């Protein structure tokens, strides 16, 4: 049987090159080999306050981004999370077997809740359970994500194993797929921190919809570390990050990149990185514009139906095991 993939991104803020290189690029690469489900997780988005009209628009815009990145609706199932109500239903069920202690250990809650648990939303706290439900509903084998989601994947596996142990074999236990390079693209301004949608400083991120001028300026102003050579070097996070971006966008091997920039300085390197980024983004942005709302709905509606057929089967089995039905 073909193995299954599930992944998703939140329709919040603007997607950046980190989201693309850490996740979307791999979704596209894996869709031939696996039966793939790529979800727009709008129920996750409301863990932080959203403007309703903006959220509605961002949901469809994210579908455009998936398609422009190369997710092929002929091969992969693309759908909106809220179109499959089983996600919320399984999340409730799993919340009854999850433990406070294991959620308290989630570092993303500590970051996004800004360390103030008293004021943080309960949804922000329990969000990893909804993520586990997303994954487990589809009897997923593999979950391609960036490094920041690794801990949530471990929780998903723990919940699946606990349920299987207590109620009998019900869920497939998924494996994370975290790429060797690109799993944590760093901010251009603070290379010790990951590039993030929620970063207030837009200069740190290259957004997938940034124009050529903005991209070139951001790269020119990217911080650099001491040392002058253009090399992969974990001890020099700034150049390591920029060179990783260059490498992944141009699909070159490490040695090729290093040889290419041997003897060149930061100025020449940054100019080439800016050019490569702009060259990547131009056709990407052209593709984003190709999909009108009608086309999107013609992809998302059958996507949701296909997803729902599988999700409802899993949920029915869960309810049966629990004595709910
Ligand atoms: P952010 O932290 O930027 O707000 P997110 O993780 O909330 O992003 P999503 O759009 O839901 O945003 O993430 C989609 C995917 O992008 C996830 O698999 C996540 O691991 C990955 N990702 C996010 N930031 C990076 C990064 N800086 N480098 C690599 N992958 C990333
Ligand atoms: N939590 C993830 C988005 C997400 C996800 C998922 C990723 C929600 N459900 C299921 C993979 C599988 C994030 O915030 N980046």
mmCIF file with all atom_site columns, N, CA and C in Angstrom, residues 83-130:
data_model
loop_
_atom_site.group_PDB
_atom_site.id
_atom_site.type_symbol
_atom_site.label_atom_id
_atom_site.label_alt_id
_atom_site.label_comp_id
_atom_site.label_asym_id
_atom_site.label_entity_id
_atom_site.label_seq_id
_atom_site.pdbx_PDB_ins_code
_atom_site.Cartn_x
_atom_site.Cartn_y
_atom_site.Cartn_z
_atom_site.occupancy
_atom_site.B_iso_or_equiv
_atom_site.pdbx_formal_charge
_atom_site.auth_seq_id
_atom_site.auth_comp_id
_atom_site.auth_asym_id
_atom_site.auth_atom_id
_atom_site.pdbx_PDB_model_num
ATOM 1   N N  . UNK A 1 83  ? -13.323 22.326 6.852  1.00 0.00 ? 83  UNK A N  1
ATOM 2   C CA . UNK A 1 83  ? -14.275 21.603 5.999  1.00 0.00 ? 83  UNK A CA 1
ATOM 3   C C  . UNK A 1 83  ? -14.407 20.137 6.412  1.00 0.00 ? 83  UNK A C  1
ATOM 4   N N  . UNK A 1 84  ? -13.533 19.705 7.302  1.00 0.00 ? 84  UNK A N  1
ATOM 5   C CA . UNK A 1 84  ? -13.590 18.315 7.780  1.00 0.00 ? 84  UNK A CA 1
ATOM 6   C C  . UNK A 1 84  ? -13.762 18.364 9.302  1.00 0.00 ? 84  UNK A C  1
ATOM 7   N N  . UNK A 1 85  ? -15.007 18.372 9.776  1.00 0.00 ? 85  UNK A N  1
ATOM 8   C CA . UNK A 1 85  ? -15.252 18.605 11.208 1.00 0.00 ? 85  UNK A CA 1
ATOM 9   C C  . UNK A 1 85  ? -14.643 17.536 12.117 1.00 0.00 ? 85  UNK A C  1
ATOM 10  N N  . UNK A 1 86  ? -14.274 16.403 11.546 1.00 0.00 ? 86  UNK A N  1
ATOM 11  C CA . UNK A 1 86  ? -13.661 15.340 12.357 1.00 0.00 ? 86  UNK A CA 1
ATOM 12  C C  . UNK A 1 86  ? -12.371 15.799 13.050 1.00 0.00 ? 86  UNK A C  1
ATOM 13  N N  . UNK A 1 87  ? -11.708 16.829 12.492 1.00 0.00 ? 87  UNK A N  1
ATOM 14  C CA . UNK A 1 87  ? -10.464 17.303 13.136 1.00 0.00 ? 87  UNK A CA 1
ATOM 15  C C  . UNK A 1 87  ? -10.757 17.794 14.550 1.00 0.00 ? 87  UNK A C  1
ATOM 16  N N  . UNK A 1 88  ? -11.805 18.633 14.650 1.00 0.00 ? 88  UNK A N  1
ATOM 17  C CA . UNK A 1 88  ? -12.145 19.174 15.974 1.00 0.00 ? 88  UNK A CA 1
ATOM 18  C C  . UNK A 1 88  ? -12.678 18.072 16.892 1.00 0.00 ? 88  UNK A C  1
ATOM 19  N N  . UNK A 1 89  ? -13.410 17.128 16.313 1.00 0.00 ? 89  UNK A N  1
ATOM 20  C CA . UNK A 1 89  ? -13.973 16.045 17.140 1.00 0.00 ? 89  UNK A CA 1
ATOM 21  C C  . UNK A 1 89  ? -12.893 15.123 17.708 1.00 0.00 ? 89  UNK A C  1
ATOM 22  N N  . UNK A 1 90  ? -11.937 14.762 16.842 1.00 0.00 ? 90  UNK A N  1
ATOM 23  C CA . UNK A 1 90  ? -10.874 13.881 17.353 1.00 0.00 ? 90  UNK A CA 1
ATOM 24  C C  . UNK A 1 90  ? -10.005 14.636 18.353 1.00 0.00 ? 90  UNK A C  1
ATOM 25  N N  . UNK A 1 91  ? -9.828  15.947 18.124 1.00 0.00 ? 91  UNK A N  1
ATOM 26  C CA . UNK A 1 91  ? -9.010  16.737 19.048 1.00 0.00 ? 91  UNK A CA 1
ATOM 27  C C  . UNK A 1 91  ? -9.609  16.669 20.465 1.00 0.00 ? 91  UNK A C  1
ATOM 28  N N  . UNK A 1 92  ? -10.935 16.768 20.546 1.00 0.00 ? 92  UNK A N  1
ATOM 29  C CA . UNK A 1 92  ? -11.571 16.676 21.867 1.00 0.00 ? 92  UNK A CA 1
ATOM 30  C C  . UNK A 1 92  ? -11.271 15.315 22.510 1.00 0.00 ? 92  UNK A C  1
ATOM 31  N N  . UNK A 1 93  ? -11.449 14.277 21.704 1.00 0.00 ? 93  UNK A N  1
ATOM 32  C CA . UNK A 1 93  ? -11.232 12.925 22.220 1.00 0.00 ? 93  UNK A CA 1
ATOM 33  C C  . UNK A 1 93  ? -9.795  12.767 22.733 1.00 0.00 ? 93  UNK A C  1
ATOM 34  N N  . UNK A 1 94  ? -8.850  13.244 21.928 1.00 0.00 ? 94  UNK A N  1
ATOM 35  C CA . UNK A 1 94  ? -7.442  13.102 22.330 1.00 0.00 ? 94  UNK A CA 1
ATOM 36  C C  . UNK A 1 94  ? -7.120  13.967 23.549 1.00 0.00 ? 94  UNK A C  1
ATOM 37  N N  . UNK A 1 95  ? -7.839  15.075 23.696 1.00 0.00 ? 95  UNK A N  1
ATOM 38  C CA . UNK A 1 95  ? -7.557  15.935 24.856 1.00 0.00 ? 95  UNK A CA 1
ATOM 39  C C  . UNK A 1 95  ? -7.898  15.204 26.151 1.00 0.00 ? 95  UNK A C  1
ATOM 40  N N  . UNK A 1 96  ? -8.755  14.185 26.033 1.00 0.00 ? 96  UNK A N  1
ATOM 41  C CA . UNK A 1 96  ? -9.115  13.419 27.226 1.00 0.00 ? 96  UNK A CA 1
ATOM 42  C C  . UNK A 1 96  ? -8.065  12.367 27.588 1.00 0.00 ? 96  UNK A C  1
ATOM 43  N N  . UNK A 1 97  ? -7.122  12.124 26.687 1.00 0.00 ? 97  UNK A N  1
ATOM 44  C CA . UNK A 1 97  ? -6.040  11.196 27.059 1.00 0.00 ? 97  UNK A CA 1
ATOM 45  C C  . UNK A 1 97  ? -4.688  11.902 27.182 1.00 0.00 ? 97  UNK A C  1
ATOM 46  N N  . UNK A 1 98  ? -4.638  13.170 26.730 1.00 0.00 ? 98  UNK A N  1
ATOM 47  C CA . UNK A 1 98  ? -3.388  13.935 26.871 1.00 0.00 ? 98  UNK A CA 1
ATOM 48  C C  . UNK A 1 98  ? -3.250  14.402 28.319 1.00 0.00 ? 98  UNK A C  1
ATOM 49  N N  . UNK A 1 99  ? -2.028  14.696 28.710 1.00 0.00 ? 99  UNK A N  1
ATOM 50  C CA . UNK A 1 99  ? -1.799  15.131 30.098 1.00 0.00 ? 99  UNK A CA 1
ATOM 51  C C  . UNK A 1 99  ? -1.332  16.574 30.146 1.00 0.00 ? 99  UNK A C  1
ATOM 52  N N  . UNK A 1 100 ? -1.730  17.268 31.177 1.00 0.00 ? 100 UNK A N  1
ATOM 53  C CA . UNK A 1 100 ? -1.316  18.675 31.348 1.00 0.00 ? 100 UNK A CA 1
ATOM 54  C C  . UNK A 1 100 ? 0.203   18.789 31.278 1.00 0.00 ? 100 UNK A C  1
ATOM 55  N N  . UNK A 1 101 ? 0.873   17.867 31.957 1.00 0.00 ? 101 UNK A N  1
ATOM 56  C CA . UNK A 1 101 ? 2.335   17.938 32.047 1.00 0.00 ? 101 UNK A CA 1
ATOM 57  C C  . UNK A 1 101 ? 2.998   17.887 30.675 1.00 0.00 ? 101 UNK A C  1
ATOM 58  N N  . UNK A 1 102 ? 2.469   17.032 29.797 1.00 0.00 ? 102 UNK A N  1
ATOM 59  C CA . UNK A 1 102 ? 3.140   16.921 28.493 1.00 0.00 ? 102 UNK A CA 1
ATOM 60  C C  . UNK A 1 102 ? 2.896   18.163 27.636 1.00 0.00 ? 102 UNK A C  1
ATOM 61  N N  . UNK A 1 103 ? 1.753   18.809 27.804 1.00 0.00 ? 103 UNK A N  1
ATOM 62  C CA . UNK A 1 103 ? 1.525   20.052 27.058 1.00 0.00 ? 103 UNK A CA 1
ATOM 63  C C  . UNK A 1 103 ? 2.359   21.202 27.625 1.00 0.00 ? 103 UNK A C  1
ATOM 64  N N  . UNK A 1 104 ? 2.520   21.187 28.938 1.00 0.00 ? 104 UNK A N  1
ATOM 65  C CA . UNK A 1 104 ? 3.316   22.245 29.577 1.00 0.00 ? 104 UNK A CA 1
ATOM 66  C C  . UNK A 1 104 ? 4.760   22.240 29.100 1.00 0.00 ? 104 UNK A C  1
ATOM 67  N N  . UNK A 1 105 ? 5.210   21.100 28.615 1.00 0.00 ? 105 UNK A N  1
ATOM 68  C CA . UNK A 1 105 ? 6.595   21.025 28.135 1.00 0.00 ? 105 UNK A CA 1
ATOM 69  C C  . UNK A 1 105 ? 6.784   21.581 26.722 1.00 0.00 ? 105 UNK A C  1
ATOM 70  N N  . UNK A 1 106 ? 5.710   21.899 26.025 1.00 0.00 ? 106 UNK A N  1
ATOM 71  C CA . UNK A 1 106 ? 5.830   22.346 24.633 1.00 0.00 ? 106 UNK A CA 1
ATOM 72  C C  . UNK A 1 106 ? 6.478   23.734 24.561 1.00 0.00 ? 106 UNK A C  1
ATOM 73  N N  . UNK A 1 107 ? 7.598   23.819 23.899 1.00 0.00 ? 107 UNK A N  1
ATOM 74  C CA . UNK A 1 107 ? 8.325   25.099 23.898 1.00 0.00 ? 107 UNK A CA 1
ATOM 75  C C  . UNK A 1 107 ? 7.595   26.166 23.087 1.00 0.00 ? 107 UNK A C  1
ATOM 76  N N  . UNK A 1 108 ? 6.820   25.740 22.049 1.00 0.00 ? 108 UNK A N  1
ATOM 77  C CA . UNK A 1 108 ? 6.140   26.764 21.256 1.00 0.00 ? 108 UNK A CA 1
ATOM 78  C C  . UNK A 1 108 ? 5.082   27.499 22.094 1.00 0.00 ? 108 UNK A C  1
ATOM 79  N N  . UNK A 1 109 ? 4.468   26.779 23.023 1.00 0.00 ? 109 UNK A N  1
ATOM 80  C CA . UNK A 1 109 ? 3.487   27.441 23.895 1.00 0.00 ? 109 UNK A CA 1
ATOM 81  C C  . UNK A 1 109 ? 4.195   28.499 24.745 1.00 0.00 ? 109 UNK A C  1
ATOM 82  N N  . UNK A 1 110 ? 5.351   28.131 25.215 1.00 0.00 ? 110 UNK A N  1
ATOM 83  C CA . UNK A 1 110 ? 6.096   29.083 26.058 1.00 0.00 ? 110 UNK A CA 1
ATOM 84  C C  . UNK A 1 110 ? 6.460   30.324 25.244 1.00 0.00 ? 110 UNK A C  1
ATOM 85  N N  . UNK A 1 111 ? 6.836   30.115 23.956 1.00 0.00 ? 111 UNK A N  1
ATOM 86  C CA . UNK A 1 111 ? 7.209   31.259 23.104 1.00 0.00 ? 111 UNK A CA 1
ATOM 87  C C  . UNK A 1 111 ? 5.994   32.104 22.746 1.00 0.00 ? 111 UNK A C  1
ATOM 88  N N  . UNK A 1 112 ? 4.982   31.432 22.155 1.00 0.00 ? 112 UNK A N  1
ATOM 89  C CA . UNK A 1 112 ? 3.835   32.200 21.657 1.00 0.00 ? 112 UNK A CA 1
ATOM 90  C C  . UNK A 1 112 ? 2.980   32.758 22.781 1.00 0.00 ? 112 UNK A C  1
ATOM 91  N N  . UNK A 1 113 ? 2.953   32.076 23.917 1.00 0.00 ? 113 UNK A N  1
ATOM 92  C CA . UNK A 1 113 ? 2.223   32.578 25.076 1.00 0.00 ? 113 UNK A CA 1
ATOM 93  C C  . UNK A 1 113 ? 3.039   33.611 25.847 1.00 0.00 ? 113 UNK A C  1
ATOM 94  N N  . UNK A 1 114 ? 4.212   33.907 25.320 1.00 0.00 ? 114 UNK A N  1
ATOM 95  C CA . UNK A 1 114 ? 5.129   34.911 25.897 1.00 0.00 ? 114 UNK A CA 1
ATOM 96  C C  . UNK A 1 114 ? 5.384   34.657 27.393 1.00 0.00 ? 114 UNK A C  1
ATOM 97  N N  . UNK A 1 115 ? 5.387   33.390 27.755 1.00 0.00 ? 115 UNK A N  1
ATOM 98  C CA . UNK A 1 115 ? 5.719   33.043 29.134 1.00 0.00 ? 115 UNK A CA 1
ATOM 99  C C  . UNK A 1 115 ? 4.635   33.399 30.150 1.00 0.00 ? 115 UNK A C  1
ATOM 100 N N  . UNK A 1 116 ? 3.504   33.939 29.670 1.00 0.00 ? 116 UNK A N  1
ATOM 101 C CA . UNK A 1 116 ? 2.453   34.355 30.598 1.00 0.00 ? 116 UNK A CA 1
ATOM 102 C C  . UNK A 1 116 ? 1.255   33.396 30.488 1.00 0.00 ? 116 UNK A C  1
ATOM 103 N N  . UNK A 1 117 ? 1.334   32.267 31.172 1.00 0.00 ? 117 UNK A N  1
ATOM 104 C CA . UNK A 1 117 ? 0.312   31.226 31.049 1.00 0.00 ? 117 UNK A CA 1
ATOM 105 C C  . UNK A 1 117 ? -1.045  31.703 31.553 1.00 0.00 ? 117 UNK A C  1
ATOM 106 N N  . UNK A 1 118 ? -1.023  32.598 32.518 1.00 0.00 ? 118 UNK A N  1
ATOM 107 C CA . UNK A 1 118 ? -2.258  33.114 33.106 1.00 0.00 ? 118 UNK A CA 1
ATOM 108 C C  . UNK A 1 118 ? -3.140  33.816 32.057 1.00 0.00 ? 118 UNK A C  1
ATOM 109 N N  . UNK A 1 119 ? -2.493  34.508 31.118 1.00 0.00 ? 119 UNK A N  1
ATOM 110 C CA . UNK A 1 119 ? -3.223  35.302 30.125 1.00 0.00 ? 119 UNK A CA 1
ATOM 111 C C  . UNK A 1 119 ? -3.327  34.595 28.769 1.00 0.00 ? 119 UNK A C  1
ATOM 112 N N  . UNK A 1 120 ? -2.562  33.542 28.579 1.00 0.00 ? 120 UNK A N  1
ATOM 113 C CA . UNK A 1 120 ? -2.554  32.873 27.265 1.00 0.00 ? 120 UNK A CA 1
ATOM 114 C C  . UNK A 1 120 ? -3.870  32.130 27.045 1.00 0.00 ? 120 UNK A C  1
ATOM 115 N N  . UNK A 1 121 ? -4.290  32.049 25.771 1.00 0.00 ? 121 UNK A N  1
ATOM 116 C CA . UNK A 1 121 ? -5.530  31.338 25.462 1.00 0.00 ? 121 UNK A CA 1
ATOM 117 C C  . UNK A 1 121 ? -5.383  29.839 25.706 1.00 0.00 ? 121 UNK A C  1
ATOM 118 N N  . UNK A 1 122 ? -6.486  29.196 26.102 1.00 0.00 ? 122 UNK A N  1
ATOM 119 C CA . UNK A 1 122 ? -6.458  27.744 26.333 1.00 0.00 ? 122 UNK A CA 1
ATOM 120 C C  . UNK A 1 122 ? -6.192  27.010 25.014 1.00 0.00 ? 122 UNK A C  1
ATOM 121 N N  . UNK A 1 123 ? -6.707  27.570 23.914 1.00 0.00 ? 123 UNK A N  1
ATOM 122 C CA . UNK A 1 123 ? -6.497  26.969 22.592 1.00 0.00 ? 123 UNK A CA 1
ATOM 123 C C  . UNK A 1 123 ? -5.030  26.938 22.216 1.00 0.00 ? 123 UNK A C  1
ATOM 124 N N  . UNK A 1 124 ? -4.315  27.963 22.610 1.00 0.00 ? 124 UNK A N  1
ATOM 125 C CA . UNK A 1 124 ? -2.872  28.000 22.327 1.00 0.00 ? 124 UNK A CA 1
ATOM 126 C C  . UNK A 1 124 ? -2.164  26.869 23.085 1.00 0.00 ? 124 UNK A C  1
ATOM 127 N N  . UNK A 1 125 ? -2.682  26.598 24.280 1.00 0.00 ? 125 UNK A N  1
ATOM 128 C CA . UNK A 1 125 ? -2.106  25.542 25.112 1.00 0.00 ? 125 UNK A CA 1
ATOM 129 C C  . UNK A 1 125 ? -2.413  24.156 24.542 1.00 0.00 ? 125 UNK A C  1
ATOM 130 N N  . UNK A 1 126 ? -3.649  23.960 24.090 1.00 0.00 ? 126 UNK A N  1
ATOM 131 C CA . UNK A 1 126 ? -4.056  22.612 23.656 1.00 0.00 ? 126 UNK A CA 1
ATOM 132 C C  . UNK A 1 126 ? -3.837  22.389 22.151 1.00 0.00 ? 126 UNK A C  1
ATOM 133 N N  . UNK A 1 127 ? -3.302  23.408 21.462 1.00 0.00 ? 127 UNK A N  1
ATOM 134 C CA . UNK A 1 127 ? -3.146  23.312 20.018 1.00 0.00 ? 127 UNK A CA 1
ATOM 135 C C  . UNK A 1 127 ? -2.367  22.078 19.527 1.00 0.00 ? 127 UNK A C  1
ATOM 136 N N  . UNK A 1 128 ? -1.355  21.621 20.239 1.00 0.00 ? 128 UNK A N  1
ATOM 137 C CA . UNK A 1 128 ? -0.666  20.416 19.742 1.00 0.00 ? 128 UNK A CA 1
ATOM 138 C C  . UNK A 1 128 ? -1.584  19.184 19.674 1.00 0.00 ? 128 UNK A C  1
ATOM 139 N N  . UNK A 1 129 ? -2.661  19.197 20.452 1.00 0.00 ? 129 UNK A N  1
ATOM 140 C CA . UNK A 1 129 ? -3.604  18.072 20.399 1.00 0.00 ? 129 UNK A CA 1
ATOM 141 C C  . UNK A 1 129 ? -4.385  18.118 19.091 1.00 0.00 ? 129 UNK A C  1
ATOM 142 N N  . UNK A 1 130 ? -4.757  19.333 18.679 1.00 0.00 ? 130 UNK A N  1
ATOM 143 C CA . UNK A 1 130 ? -5.445  19.476 17.387 1.00 0.00 ? 130 UNK A CA 1
ATOM 144 C C  . UNK A 1 130 ? -4.508  19.045 16.259 1.00 0.00 ? 130 UNK A C  1
#
